Amino acid sequence: METIRGKMSLDLDLIGLNDRLANFSRVLLDLGTGDGRYVRHLAERNPRWFVIGVDSCRENLRKHSRAKLPNALFVIANAQELPRELNGLVSHITINFPWGSLLESLLTGDSKLMCGLEAISHENASIELHLNSGALTDAGMVLETGAKKIYDNLLQAGWRMNEPGWMESRLLRSLPTTWAKRLAFGREPQAVALSGTIK
Ligand SMILES: C[S@@+](CC[C@H](N)C(=O)[O-])C[C@H]1O[C@@H](n2cnc3c(N)ncnc32)[C@H](O)[C@@H]1O
């Protein structure tokens, strides 16, 4: 699979990945990671976790992927075609403020995305999503409707889901992603959190 550090792109095979993961029991994956700030934040504060950021847009990842952290990795991939090397490895998946085709696939229950999420999940894996109203308005629906659709699609795809919860702007401000900060201080700080575990 293609990984990135700064401007350098590197191919990492299963053997190389297993070497990197050797001393870590908990693997987190942030899908649609954007600039990777969240991954860097988690990796710096949790040296026993291995944190992987995945995004289809390499330009966004340049800054934070440059940090030399032994427990962080940035992968260039489409959410609908997650690399097979990740299969069965991930204990916790996060999707923060998806837009574009990632949001579209969540809303339609796209099997390529749903099967990929299941494939990368370790036994008892958990998932956490944060959705914002602006992205859903752009996708043609209100936040509650979009969140309910995604909730239903994840249920159908085999996740045991908790009831969606509103995110206060205080909660948004405390979430260390670039978009959370933008939203918290923007005009429409409305967001919903979804979480669940694999059945
Ligand atoms: C609004 S940004 C959020 C970035 C980050 N999660 C944050 O909270 O700051 C949405 C991200 O989803 C990524 N994205 C959209 N469609 C994708 C896809 N099909 N596969 C992977 N990433 C995708 C975009 O490139 C973008 O970086």
Short mmCIF file of C-alpha atoms in Angstrom, two decimals, residues 97 131-138 141-144 166-169 172 179-192:
data_model
loop_
_atom_site.label_atom_id
_atom_site.label_comp_id
_atom_site.label_asym_id
_atom_site.label_seq_id
_atom_site.Cartn_x
_atom_site.Cartn_y
_atom_site.Cartn_z
CA PHE A 97 -16.51 15.15 9.46
CA LEU A 131 -20.94 14.43 11.21
CA ASN A 132 -21.48 18.13 10.60
CA SER A 133 -24.54 19.85 9.25
CA GLY A 134 -22.71 21.82 6.50
CA ALA A 135 -21.45 18.65 4.79
CA LEU A 136 -24.90 17.07 4.95
CA THR A 137 -26.58 20.21 3.61
CA ASP A 138 -24.17 20.01 0.66
CA MET A 141 -30.22 16.67 3.56
CA VAL A 142 -30.50 17.89 7.12
CA LEU A 143 -28.12 16.63 9.78
CA GLU A 144 -30.65 14.45 11.65
CA TRP A 166 -25.67 15.93 19.59
CA MET A 167 -22.28 17.54 19.93
CA GLU A 168 -22.19 20.79 21.88
CA SER A 169 -19.66 23.35 20.63
CA LEU A 172 -16.38 20.15 19.22
CA TRP A 179 -12.38 20.48 11.04
CA ALA A 180 -13.71 20.25 14.58
CA LYS A 181 -11.93 23.51 15.39
CA ARG A 182 -13.17 25.18 12.21
CA LEU A 183 -16.73 24.13 12.94
CA ALA A 184 -16.63 25.01 16.63
CA PHE A 185 -15.68 28.59 15.84
CA GLY A 186 -17.79 28.85 12.68
CA ARG A 187 -21.35 29.99 12.09
CA GLU A 188 -22.99 26.56 12.21
CA PRO A 189 -21.41 24.54 15.02
CA GLN A 190 -23.92 21.70 14.69
CA ALA A 191 -22.67 18.15 14.75
CA VAL A 192 -23.75 14.64 15.65
#
